[in-house]
CSV table of C-alpha atoms in Angstrom, one decimal:
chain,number,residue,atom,x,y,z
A,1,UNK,CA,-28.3,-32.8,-17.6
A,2,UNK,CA,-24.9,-31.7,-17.2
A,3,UNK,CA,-23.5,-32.5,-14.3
A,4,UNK,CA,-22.1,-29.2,-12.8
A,5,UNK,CA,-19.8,-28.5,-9.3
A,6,UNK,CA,-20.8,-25.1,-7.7
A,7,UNK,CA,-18.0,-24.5,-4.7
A,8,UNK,CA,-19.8,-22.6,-1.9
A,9,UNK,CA,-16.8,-20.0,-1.8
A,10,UNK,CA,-17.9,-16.6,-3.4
A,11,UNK,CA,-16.1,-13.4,-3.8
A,12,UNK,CA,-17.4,-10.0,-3.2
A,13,UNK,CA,-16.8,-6.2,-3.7
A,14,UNK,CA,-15.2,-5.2,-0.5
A,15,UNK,CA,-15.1,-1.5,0.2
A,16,UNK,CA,-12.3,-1.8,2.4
A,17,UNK,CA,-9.7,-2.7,0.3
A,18,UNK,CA,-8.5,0.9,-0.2
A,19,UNK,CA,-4.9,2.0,-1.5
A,20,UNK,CA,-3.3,5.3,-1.7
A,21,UNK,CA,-3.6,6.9,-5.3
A,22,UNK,CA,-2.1,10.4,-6.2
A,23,UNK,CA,-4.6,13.3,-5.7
A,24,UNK,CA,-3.9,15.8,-8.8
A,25,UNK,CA,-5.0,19.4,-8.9
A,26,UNK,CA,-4.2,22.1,-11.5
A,27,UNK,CA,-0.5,22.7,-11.9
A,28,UNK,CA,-1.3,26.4,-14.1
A,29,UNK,CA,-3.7,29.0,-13.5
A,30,UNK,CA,-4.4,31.7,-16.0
A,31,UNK,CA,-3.6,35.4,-15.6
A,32,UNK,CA,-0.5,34.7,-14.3
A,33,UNK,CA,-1.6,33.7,-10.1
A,34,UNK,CA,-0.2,31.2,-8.5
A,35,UNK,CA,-2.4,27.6,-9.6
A,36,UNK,CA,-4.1,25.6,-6.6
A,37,UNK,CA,-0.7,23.5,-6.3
A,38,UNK,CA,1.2,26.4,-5.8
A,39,UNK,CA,-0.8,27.8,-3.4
A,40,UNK,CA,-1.4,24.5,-1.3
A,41,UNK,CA,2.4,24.0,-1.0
A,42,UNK,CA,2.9,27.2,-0.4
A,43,UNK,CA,0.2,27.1,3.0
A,44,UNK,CA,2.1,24.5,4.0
A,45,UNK,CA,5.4,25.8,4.1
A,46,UNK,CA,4.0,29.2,5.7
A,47,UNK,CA,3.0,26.2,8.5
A,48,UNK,CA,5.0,26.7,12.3
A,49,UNK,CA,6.8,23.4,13.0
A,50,UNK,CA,4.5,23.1,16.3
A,51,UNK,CA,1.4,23.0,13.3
A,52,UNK,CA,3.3,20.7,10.8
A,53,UNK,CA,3.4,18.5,13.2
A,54,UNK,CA,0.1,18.7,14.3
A,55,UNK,CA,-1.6,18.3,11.4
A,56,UNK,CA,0.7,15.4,10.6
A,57,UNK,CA,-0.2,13.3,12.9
A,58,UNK,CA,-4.4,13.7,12.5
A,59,UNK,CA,-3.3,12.6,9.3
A,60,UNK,CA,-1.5,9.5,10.4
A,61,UNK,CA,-3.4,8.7,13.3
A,62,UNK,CA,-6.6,8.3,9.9
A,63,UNK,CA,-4.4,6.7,7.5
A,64,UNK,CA,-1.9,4.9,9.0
A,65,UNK,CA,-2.8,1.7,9.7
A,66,UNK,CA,-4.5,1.5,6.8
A,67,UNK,CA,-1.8,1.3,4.1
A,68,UNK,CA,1.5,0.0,3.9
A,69,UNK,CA,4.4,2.0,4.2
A,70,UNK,CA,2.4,5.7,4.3
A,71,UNK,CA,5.3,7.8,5.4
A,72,UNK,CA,7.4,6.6,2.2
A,73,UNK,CA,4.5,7.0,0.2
A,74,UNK,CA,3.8,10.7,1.2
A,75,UNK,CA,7.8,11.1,0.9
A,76,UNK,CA,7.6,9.8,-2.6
A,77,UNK,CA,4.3,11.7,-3.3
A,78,UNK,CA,6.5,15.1,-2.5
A,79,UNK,CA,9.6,14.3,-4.3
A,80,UNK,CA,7.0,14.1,-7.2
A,81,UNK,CA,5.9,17.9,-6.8
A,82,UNK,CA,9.1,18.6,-5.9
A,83,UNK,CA,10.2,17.9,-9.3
A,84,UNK,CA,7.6,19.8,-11.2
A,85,UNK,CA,7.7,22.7,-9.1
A,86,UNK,CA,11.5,23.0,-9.0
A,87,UNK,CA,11.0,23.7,-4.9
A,88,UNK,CA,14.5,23.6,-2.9
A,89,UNK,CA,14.0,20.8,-0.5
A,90,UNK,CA,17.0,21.2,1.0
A,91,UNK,CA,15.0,23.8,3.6
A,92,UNK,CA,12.2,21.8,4.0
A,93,UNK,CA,11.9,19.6,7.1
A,94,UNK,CA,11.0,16.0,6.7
A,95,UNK,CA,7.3,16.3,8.3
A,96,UNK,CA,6.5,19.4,6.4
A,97,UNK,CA,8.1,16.9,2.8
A,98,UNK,CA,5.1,14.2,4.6
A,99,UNK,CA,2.5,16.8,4.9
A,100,UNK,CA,3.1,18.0,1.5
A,101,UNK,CA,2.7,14.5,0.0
A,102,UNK,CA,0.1,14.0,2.2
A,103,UNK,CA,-2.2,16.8,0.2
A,104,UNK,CA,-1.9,15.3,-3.2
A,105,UNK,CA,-2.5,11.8,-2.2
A,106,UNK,CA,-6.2,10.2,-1.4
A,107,UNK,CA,-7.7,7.1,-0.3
A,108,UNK,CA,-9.4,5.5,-3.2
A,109,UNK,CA,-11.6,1.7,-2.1
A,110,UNK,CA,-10.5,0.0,-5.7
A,111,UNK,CA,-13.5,-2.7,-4.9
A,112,UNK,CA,-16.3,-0.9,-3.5
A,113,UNK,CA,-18.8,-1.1,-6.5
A,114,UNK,CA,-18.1,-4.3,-8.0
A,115,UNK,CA,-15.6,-7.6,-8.4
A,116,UNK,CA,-16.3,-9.8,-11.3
A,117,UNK,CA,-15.2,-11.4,-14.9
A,118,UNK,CA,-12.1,-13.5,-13.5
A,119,UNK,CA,-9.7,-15.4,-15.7
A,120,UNK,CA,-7.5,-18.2,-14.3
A,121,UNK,CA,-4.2,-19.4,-15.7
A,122,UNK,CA,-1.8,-21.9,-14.3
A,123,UNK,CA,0.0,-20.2,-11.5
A,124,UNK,CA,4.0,-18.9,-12.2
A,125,UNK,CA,5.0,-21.0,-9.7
A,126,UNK,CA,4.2,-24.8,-9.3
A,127,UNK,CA,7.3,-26.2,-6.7
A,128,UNK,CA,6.0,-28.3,-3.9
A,129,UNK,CA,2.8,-29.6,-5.3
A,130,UNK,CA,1.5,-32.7,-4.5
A,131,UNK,CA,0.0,-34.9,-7.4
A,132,UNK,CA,-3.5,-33.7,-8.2
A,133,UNK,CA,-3.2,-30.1,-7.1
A,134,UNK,CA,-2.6,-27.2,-9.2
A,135,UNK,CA,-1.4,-23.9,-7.8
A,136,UNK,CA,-3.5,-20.9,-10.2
A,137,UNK,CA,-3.6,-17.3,-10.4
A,138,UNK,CA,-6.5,-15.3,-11.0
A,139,UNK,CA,-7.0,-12.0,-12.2
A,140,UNK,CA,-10.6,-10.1,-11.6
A,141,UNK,CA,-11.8,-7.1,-12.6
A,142,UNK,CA,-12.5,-4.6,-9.3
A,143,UNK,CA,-14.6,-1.7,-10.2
A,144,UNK,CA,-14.7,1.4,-7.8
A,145,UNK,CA,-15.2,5.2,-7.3
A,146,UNK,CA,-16.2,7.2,-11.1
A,147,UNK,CA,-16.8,3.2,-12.3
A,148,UNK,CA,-13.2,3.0,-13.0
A,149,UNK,CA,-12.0,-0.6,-13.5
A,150,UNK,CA,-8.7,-2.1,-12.4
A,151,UNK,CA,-7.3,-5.4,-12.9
A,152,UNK,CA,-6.9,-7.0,-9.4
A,153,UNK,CA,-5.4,-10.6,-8.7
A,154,UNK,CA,-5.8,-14.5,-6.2
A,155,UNK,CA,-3.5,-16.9,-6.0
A,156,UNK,CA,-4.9,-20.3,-4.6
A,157,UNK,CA,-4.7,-23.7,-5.6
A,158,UNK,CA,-7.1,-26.4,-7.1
A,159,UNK,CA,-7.1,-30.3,-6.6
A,160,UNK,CA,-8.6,-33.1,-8.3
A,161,UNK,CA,-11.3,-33.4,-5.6
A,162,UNK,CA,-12.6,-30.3,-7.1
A,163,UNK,CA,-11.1,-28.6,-3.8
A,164,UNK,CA,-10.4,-24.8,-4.1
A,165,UNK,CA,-8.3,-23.0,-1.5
A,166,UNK,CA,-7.6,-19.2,-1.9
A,167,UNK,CA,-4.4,-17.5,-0.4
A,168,UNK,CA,-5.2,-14.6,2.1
A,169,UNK,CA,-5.7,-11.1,1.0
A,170,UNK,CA,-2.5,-9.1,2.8
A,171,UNK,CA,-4.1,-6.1,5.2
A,172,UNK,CA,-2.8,-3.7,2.4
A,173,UNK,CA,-3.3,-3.5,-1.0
A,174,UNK,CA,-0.6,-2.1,-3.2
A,175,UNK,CA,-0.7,-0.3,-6.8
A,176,UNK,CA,2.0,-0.7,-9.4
A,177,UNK,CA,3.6,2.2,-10.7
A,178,UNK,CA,6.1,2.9,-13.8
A,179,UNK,CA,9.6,3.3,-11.0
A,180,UNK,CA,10.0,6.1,-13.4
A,181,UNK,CA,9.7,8.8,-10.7
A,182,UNK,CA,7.0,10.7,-12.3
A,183,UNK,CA,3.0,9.6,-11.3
A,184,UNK,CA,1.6,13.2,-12.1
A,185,UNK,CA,1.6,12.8,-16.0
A,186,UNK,CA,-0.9,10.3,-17.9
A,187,UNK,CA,1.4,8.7,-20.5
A,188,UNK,CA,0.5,7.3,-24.2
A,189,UNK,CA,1.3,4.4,-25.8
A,190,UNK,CA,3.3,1.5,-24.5
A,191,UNK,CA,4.1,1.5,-20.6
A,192,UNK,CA,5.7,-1.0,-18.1
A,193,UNK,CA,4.5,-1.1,-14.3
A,194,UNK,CA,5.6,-2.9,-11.6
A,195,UNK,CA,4.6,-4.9,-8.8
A,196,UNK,CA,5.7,-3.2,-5.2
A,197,UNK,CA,8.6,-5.3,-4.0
A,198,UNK,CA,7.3,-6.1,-0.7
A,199,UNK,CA,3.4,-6.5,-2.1
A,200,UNK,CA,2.3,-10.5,-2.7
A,201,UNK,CA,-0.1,-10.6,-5.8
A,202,UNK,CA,-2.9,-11.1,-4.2
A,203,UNK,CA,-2.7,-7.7,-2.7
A,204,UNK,CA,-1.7,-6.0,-6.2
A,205,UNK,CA,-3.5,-3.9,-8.2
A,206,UNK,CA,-2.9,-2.4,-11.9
A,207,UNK,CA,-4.7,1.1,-12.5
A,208,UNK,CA,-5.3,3.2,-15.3
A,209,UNK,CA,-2.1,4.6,-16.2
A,210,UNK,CA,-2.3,6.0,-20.0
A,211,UNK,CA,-4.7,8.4,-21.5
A,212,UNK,CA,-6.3,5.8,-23.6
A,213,UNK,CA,-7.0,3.4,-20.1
A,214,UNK,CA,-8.0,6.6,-18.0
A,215,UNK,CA,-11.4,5.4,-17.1
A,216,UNK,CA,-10.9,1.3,-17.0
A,217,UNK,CA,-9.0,-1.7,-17.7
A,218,UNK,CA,-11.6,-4.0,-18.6
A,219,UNK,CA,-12.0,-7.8,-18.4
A,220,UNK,CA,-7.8,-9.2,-18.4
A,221,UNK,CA,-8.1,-12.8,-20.1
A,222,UNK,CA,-5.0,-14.1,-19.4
A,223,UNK,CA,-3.3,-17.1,-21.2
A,224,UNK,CA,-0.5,-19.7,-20.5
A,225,UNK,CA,1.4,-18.9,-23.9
A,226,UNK,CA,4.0,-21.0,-25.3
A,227,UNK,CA,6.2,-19.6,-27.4
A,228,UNK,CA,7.9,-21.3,-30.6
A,229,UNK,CA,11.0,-21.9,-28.4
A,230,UNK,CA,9.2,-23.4,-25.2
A,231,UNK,CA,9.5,-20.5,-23.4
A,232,UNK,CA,6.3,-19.4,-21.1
A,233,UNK,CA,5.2,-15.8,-21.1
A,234,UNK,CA,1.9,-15.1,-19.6
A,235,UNK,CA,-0.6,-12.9,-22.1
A,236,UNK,CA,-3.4,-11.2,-21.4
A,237,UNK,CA,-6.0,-9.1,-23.9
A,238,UNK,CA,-7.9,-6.5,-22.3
A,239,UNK,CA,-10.2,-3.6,-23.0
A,240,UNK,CA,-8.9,0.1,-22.4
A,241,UNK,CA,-11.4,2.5,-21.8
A,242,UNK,CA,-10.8,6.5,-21.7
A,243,UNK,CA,-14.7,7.6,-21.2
A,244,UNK,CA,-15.8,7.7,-24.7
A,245,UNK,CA,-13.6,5.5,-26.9
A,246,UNK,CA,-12.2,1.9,-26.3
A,247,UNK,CA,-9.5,-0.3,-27.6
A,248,UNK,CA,-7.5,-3.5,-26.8
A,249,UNK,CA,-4.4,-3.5,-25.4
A,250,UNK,CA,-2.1,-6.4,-24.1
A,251,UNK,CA,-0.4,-7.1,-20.9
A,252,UNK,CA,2.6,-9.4,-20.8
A,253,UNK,CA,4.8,-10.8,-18.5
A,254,UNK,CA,6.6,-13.3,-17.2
A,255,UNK,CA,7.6,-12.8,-13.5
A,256,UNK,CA,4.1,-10.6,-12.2
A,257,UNK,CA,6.9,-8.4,-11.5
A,258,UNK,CA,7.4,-6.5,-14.0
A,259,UNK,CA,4.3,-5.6,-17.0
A,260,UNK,CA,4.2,-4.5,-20.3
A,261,UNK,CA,1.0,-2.5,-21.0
A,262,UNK,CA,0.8,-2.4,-24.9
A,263,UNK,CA,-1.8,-1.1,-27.5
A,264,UNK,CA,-2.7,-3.1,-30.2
A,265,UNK,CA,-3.6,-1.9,-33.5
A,266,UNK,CA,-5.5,-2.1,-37.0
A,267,UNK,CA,-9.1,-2.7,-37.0
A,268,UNK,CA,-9.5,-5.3,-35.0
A,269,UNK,CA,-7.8,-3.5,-32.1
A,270,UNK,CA,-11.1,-1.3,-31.9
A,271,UNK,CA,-13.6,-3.6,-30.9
A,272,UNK,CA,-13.5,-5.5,-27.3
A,273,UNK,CA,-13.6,-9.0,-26.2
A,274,UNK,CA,-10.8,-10.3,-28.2
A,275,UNK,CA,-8.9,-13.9,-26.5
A,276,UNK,CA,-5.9,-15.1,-27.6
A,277,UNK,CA,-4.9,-18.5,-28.4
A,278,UNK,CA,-2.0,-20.4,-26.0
A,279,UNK,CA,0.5,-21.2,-29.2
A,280,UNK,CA,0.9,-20.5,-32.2
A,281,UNK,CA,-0.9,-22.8,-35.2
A,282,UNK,CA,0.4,-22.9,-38.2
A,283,UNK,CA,2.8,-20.8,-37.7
A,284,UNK,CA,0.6,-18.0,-37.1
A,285,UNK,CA,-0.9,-16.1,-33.9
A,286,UNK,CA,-4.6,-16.6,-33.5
A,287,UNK,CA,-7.3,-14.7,-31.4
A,288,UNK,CA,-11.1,-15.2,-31.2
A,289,UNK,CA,-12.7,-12.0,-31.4
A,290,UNK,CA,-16.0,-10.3,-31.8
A,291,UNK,CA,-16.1,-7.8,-34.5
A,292,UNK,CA,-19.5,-6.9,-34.8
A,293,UNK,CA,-21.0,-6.7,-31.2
A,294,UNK,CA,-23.0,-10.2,-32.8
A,295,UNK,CA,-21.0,-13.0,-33.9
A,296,UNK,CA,-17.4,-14.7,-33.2
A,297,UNK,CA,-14.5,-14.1,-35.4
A,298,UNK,CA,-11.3,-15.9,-36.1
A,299,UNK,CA,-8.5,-13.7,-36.1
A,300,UNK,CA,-5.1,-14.4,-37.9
A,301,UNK,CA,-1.5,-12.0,-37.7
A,302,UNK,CA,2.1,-12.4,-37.8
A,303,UNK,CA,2.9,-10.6,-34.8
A,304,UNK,CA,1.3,-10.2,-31.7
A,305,UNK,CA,0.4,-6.5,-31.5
A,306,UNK,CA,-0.9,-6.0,-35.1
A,307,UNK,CA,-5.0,-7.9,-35.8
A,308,UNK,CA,-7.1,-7.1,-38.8
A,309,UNK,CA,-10.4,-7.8,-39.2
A,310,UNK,CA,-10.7,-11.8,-39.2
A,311,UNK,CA,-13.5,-14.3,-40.8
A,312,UNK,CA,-16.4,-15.4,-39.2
A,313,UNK,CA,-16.3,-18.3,-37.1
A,314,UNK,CA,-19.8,-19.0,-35.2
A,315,UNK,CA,-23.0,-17.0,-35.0
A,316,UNK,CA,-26.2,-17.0,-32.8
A,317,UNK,CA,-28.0,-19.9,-33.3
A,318,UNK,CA,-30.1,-20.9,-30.2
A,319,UNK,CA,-33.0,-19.1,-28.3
A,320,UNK,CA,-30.3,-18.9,-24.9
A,321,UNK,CA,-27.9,-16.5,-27.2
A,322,UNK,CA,-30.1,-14.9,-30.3
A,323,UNK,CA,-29.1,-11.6,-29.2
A,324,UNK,CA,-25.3,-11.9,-29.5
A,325,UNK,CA,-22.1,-14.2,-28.6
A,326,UNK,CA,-19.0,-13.4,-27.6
A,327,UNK,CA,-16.2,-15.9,-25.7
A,328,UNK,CA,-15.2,-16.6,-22.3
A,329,UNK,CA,-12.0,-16.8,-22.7
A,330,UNK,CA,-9.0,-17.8,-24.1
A,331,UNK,CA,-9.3,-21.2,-26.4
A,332,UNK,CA,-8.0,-24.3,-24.3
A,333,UNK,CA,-5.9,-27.0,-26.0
A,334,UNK,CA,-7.8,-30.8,-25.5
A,335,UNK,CA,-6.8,-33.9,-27.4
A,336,UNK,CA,-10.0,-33.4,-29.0
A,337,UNK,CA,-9.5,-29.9,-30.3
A,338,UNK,CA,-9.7,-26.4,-28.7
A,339,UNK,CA,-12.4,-25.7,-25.9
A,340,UNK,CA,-13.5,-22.4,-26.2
A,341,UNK,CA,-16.4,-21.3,-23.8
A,342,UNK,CA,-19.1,-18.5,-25.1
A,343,UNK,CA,-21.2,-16.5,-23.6
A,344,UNK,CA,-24.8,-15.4,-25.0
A,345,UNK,CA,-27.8,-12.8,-24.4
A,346,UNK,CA,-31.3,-14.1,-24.8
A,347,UNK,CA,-34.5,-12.5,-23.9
A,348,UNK,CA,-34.7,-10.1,-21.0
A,349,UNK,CA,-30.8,-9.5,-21.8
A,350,UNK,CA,-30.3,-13.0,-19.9
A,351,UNK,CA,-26.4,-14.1,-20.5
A,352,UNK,CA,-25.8,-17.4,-20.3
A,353,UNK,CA,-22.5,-19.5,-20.5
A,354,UNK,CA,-21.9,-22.1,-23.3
A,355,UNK,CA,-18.9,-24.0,-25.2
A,356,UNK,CA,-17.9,-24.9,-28.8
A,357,UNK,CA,-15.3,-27.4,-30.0
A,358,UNK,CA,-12.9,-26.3,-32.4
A,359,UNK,CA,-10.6,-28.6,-35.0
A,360,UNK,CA,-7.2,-28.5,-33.4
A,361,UNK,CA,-5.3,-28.1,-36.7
A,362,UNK,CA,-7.7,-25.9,-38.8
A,363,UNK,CA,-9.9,-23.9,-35.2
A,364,UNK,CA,-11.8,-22.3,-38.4
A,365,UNK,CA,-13.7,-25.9,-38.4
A,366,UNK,CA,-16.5,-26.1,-35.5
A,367,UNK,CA,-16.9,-29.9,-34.4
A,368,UNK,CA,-19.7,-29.4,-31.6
A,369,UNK,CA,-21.5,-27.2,-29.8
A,370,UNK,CA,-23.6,-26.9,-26.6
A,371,UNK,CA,-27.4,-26.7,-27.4
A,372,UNK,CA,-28.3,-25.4,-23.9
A,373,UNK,CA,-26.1,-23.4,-22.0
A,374,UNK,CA,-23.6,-24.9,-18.8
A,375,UNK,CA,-24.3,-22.1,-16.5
A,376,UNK,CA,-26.9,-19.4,-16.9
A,377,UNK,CA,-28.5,-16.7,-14.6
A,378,UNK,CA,-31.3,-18.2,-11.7
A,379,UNK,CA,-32.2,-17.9,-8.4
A,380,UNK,CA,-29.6,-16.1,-6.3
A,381,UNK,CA,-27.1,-15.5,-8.9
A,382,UNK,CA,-29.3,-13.3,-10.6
A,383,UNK,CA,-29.0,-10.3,-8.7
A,384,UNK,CA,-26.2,-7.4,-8.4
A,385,UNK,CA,-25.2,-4.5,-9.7
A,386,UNK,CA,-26.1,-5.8,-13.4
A,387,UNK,CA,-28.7,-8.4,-12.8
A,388,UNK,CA,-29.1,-11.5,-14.8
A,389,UNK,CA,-25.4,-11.9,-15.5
A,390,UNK,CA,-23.0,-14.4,-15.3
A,391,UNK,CA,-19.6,-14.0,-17.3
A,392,UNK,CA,-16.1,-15.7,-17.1
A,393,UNK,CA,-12.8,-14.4,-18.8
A,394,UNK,CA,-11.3,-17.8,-18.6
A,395,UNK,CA,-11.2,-21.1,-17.0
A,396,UNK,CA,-8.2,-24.0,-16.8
A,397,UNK,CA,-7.9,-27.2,-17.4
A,398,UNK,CA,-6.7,-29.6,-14.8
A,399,UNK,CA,-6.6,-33.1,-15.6
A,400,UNK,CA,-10.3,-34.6,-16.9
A,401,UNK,CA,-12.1,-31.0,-15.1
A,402,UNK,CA,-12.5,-27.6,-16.4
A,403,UNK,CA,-12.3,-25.0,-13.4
A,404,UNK,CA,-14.3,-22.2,-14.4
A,405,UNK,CA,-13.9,-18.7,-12.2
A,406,UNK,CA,-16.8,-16.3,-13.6
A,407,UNK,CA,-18.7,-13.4,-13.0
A,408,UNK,CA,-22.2,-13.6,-11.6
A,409,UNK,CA,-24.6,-10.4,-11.6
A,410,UNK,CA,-21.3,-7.8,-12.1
A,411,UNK,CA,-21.3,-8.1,-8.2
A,412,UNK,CA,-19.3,-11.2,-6.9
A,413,UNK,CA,-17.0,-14.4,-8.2
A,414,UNK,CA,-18.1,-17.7,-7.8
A,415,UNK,CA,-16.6,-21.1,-8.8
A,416,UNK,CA,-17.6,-24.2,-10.9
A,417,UNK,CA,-15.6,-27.3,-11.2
A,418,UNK,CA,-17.1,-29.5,-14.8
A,419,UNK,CA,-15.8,-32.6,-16.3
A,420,UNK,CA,-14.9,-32.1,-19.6
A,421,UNK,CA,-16.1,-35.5,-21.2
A,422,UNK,CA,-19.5,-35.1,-20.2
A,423,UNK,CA,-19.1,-31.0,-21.4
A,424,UNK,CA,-18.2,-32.7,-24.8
A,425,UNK,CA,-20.7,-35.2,-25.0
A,426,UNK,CA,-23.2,-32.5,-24.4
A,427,UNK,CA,-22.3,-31.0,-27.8
């Protein structure tokens, strides 16, 4: 049996990890009355200063201590309606600006309903670590409110001693925004947020920001990528979901400061699940996808933003995954070819957690495969929010062990540490 290193450390949804998100209400109303904007500002400015004040500081005595930096972030939340509105702030006292802000802002718990499907990649920043230790970064997906999805992230490290150590969670959570000024629109097509200067990753979120993402960014597998030059830039594929109609999009970037959100198109830009691999082969850009909601694909393109429908790599073949396959992840490089790790739906809609071999000059050759899964549903890992799940985005390699962050139940994270020759000799 295959010999398998559950760390006791689990991650859960956690509703109180809130942040502050804009609150938006109409900005027109029809036959010509004022809209409910209008009239909201206007209630405030008909406020005495002895009221402002007043009803400032309920709302700052609630919020507070709760979120970082609150003041500027009503401040910036006015200047916003300021701008649409074409108001004269020159007249408008600084408490009455906070108040203001204050209305078209709320308090959304980004975690409360679910954390789950992590990917792990090798960490931006590896200065001061001592032989056999790895510092990663993790991203997870943190479901909340409306069952709107938003990618959240961990640093920690990893030893040889299968050893995991996360860094703290900060008190407050930050979101990234566009430093464009303007919150109050939805945008389409491409988009760059960034990270909150003062904000450590682990206490950063990315929300919905386009129309096409509006309900959900979905299940970030991020990748290590090497470019043809040597440069690193760190990749991820992820699912945007607007409440009836999904696509993939891309995130790149190569600070966590700054990221590119980026649709991708042709046809195989409309289906989900697609993992890209960390270099180039043969001169060419190569994902694993899942075109058919069945079987694995093997996707080919000359740029990174363009994928057509690919050929068919791998397809159901034992009882654990008869109902469908899809990956785990972004392909990892071994001497012995590419390691990419599948997951599969049996009976009872049971998914289960298995791995291929792939040629390392032609990945369209399979060289093994896992007759029985590595990790699958049981006992206490079967219950959650979705029961009978586990489901990882990605795992690392470090050294002779595959780390492996995944998804158990869509409720929590857990943590298995594997050797990879005795995941190969199982194939």
């Amino acid at each position: 049996m295959l010999e398998v290193f559950n760390h006791r450390l689990r991650l859960h949804a956690d509703p109180s990890r809130v942040v502050v998100r804009p609150f938006h209400l109409a900005w027109q109303a029809s036959g010509g009355a004022p809209s409910r904007t209008e009239r909201l500002v206007h209630e405030v400015l008909a406020m005495s200063r002895e009221q402002t004040r007043a009803e400032l500081e309920v709302v700052l005595k609630d919020f507070e201590a709760r979120h970082w930096q609150t003041r500027r972030v009503f401040m910036t939340r006015y200047e916003e309606i300021e701008d649409r509105l074409g108001l004269d702030g020159s007249e408008i006292s600084d408490e009455k600006r906070q108040l203001i802000g204050a209305y078209f802002c709320h308090e959304y718990s980004y975690a409360a309903a679910a954390l789950m499907n992590p990917s792990a990649v090798p960490h931006f920043d590896q200065t001061g670590m001592p032989a056999g230790s790895m510092r990663i970064l993790m991203s997870m997906r943190a479901v909340g409110e409306g069952h709107i999805s938003s990618i959240a992230f961990r640093e920690g490290i990893i030893t040889d001693k299968n050893k995991l150590k996360l860094a703290p969670e900060p008190p407050f959570a930050t979101a990234t925004d566009t430093n464009d000024g303007d919150e109050l629109a939805m945008p389409e097509g491409p988009v760059t947020v960034h990270r909150h200067r003062d904000s450590t990753l682990s206490g950063t979120v990315i929300f919905p920001i386009t129309q096409a993402q509006s309900k959900g960014l979905e299940d970030l597998r991020l990748v290590q990528f090497t470019h043809d030059d040597g440069s690193l830039e760190w990749l991820g594929t992820y699912t945007a979901y607007n409440g009836s109609m999904i696509q993939s999009e891309l995130l790149r970037t190569r600070d966590f400061r700054a990221f590119d959100l980026v649709p991708m198109s042709g046809s195989a830009a409309r289906n989900k699940g697609m993992a890209l691999f960390p270099r180039k082969i043969d001169g060419q850009y190569m994902m694993i996808g899942r075109q058919d909601g069945e079987n694995l694909f093997l996707l080919r393109s000359d740029t990174l933003t363009h994928w057509e429908e690919g050929e068919r790599l791998l397809e159901p073949r034992y009882p654990w995954e008869l109902v469908q396959i899809g990956n785990c992840g972004p392909p990892i490089e071994l001497d012995e070819g590419w390691l990419l790790l599948t997951h599969g739906v049996g009976a009872m809609r049971k998914y289960s957690i298995g791995a291929v071999l792939l040629d390392k000059a032609d990945p369209s050759k399979v060289i093994g495969r896992t007759r029985e899964p590595i990790l699958a549903a049981a006992d206490q890992d079967r219950e959650g929010y979705v029961p009978n799940v586990v489901y990882s985005c990605g795992a690392i390699r470090h050294g002779g062990t595959l780390f492996l962050p995944y998804g158990v139940a869509d409720s929590s994270v857990a943590f298995a540490f594997i050797p990879i020759s005795a995941l190969l000799s199982h194939m």
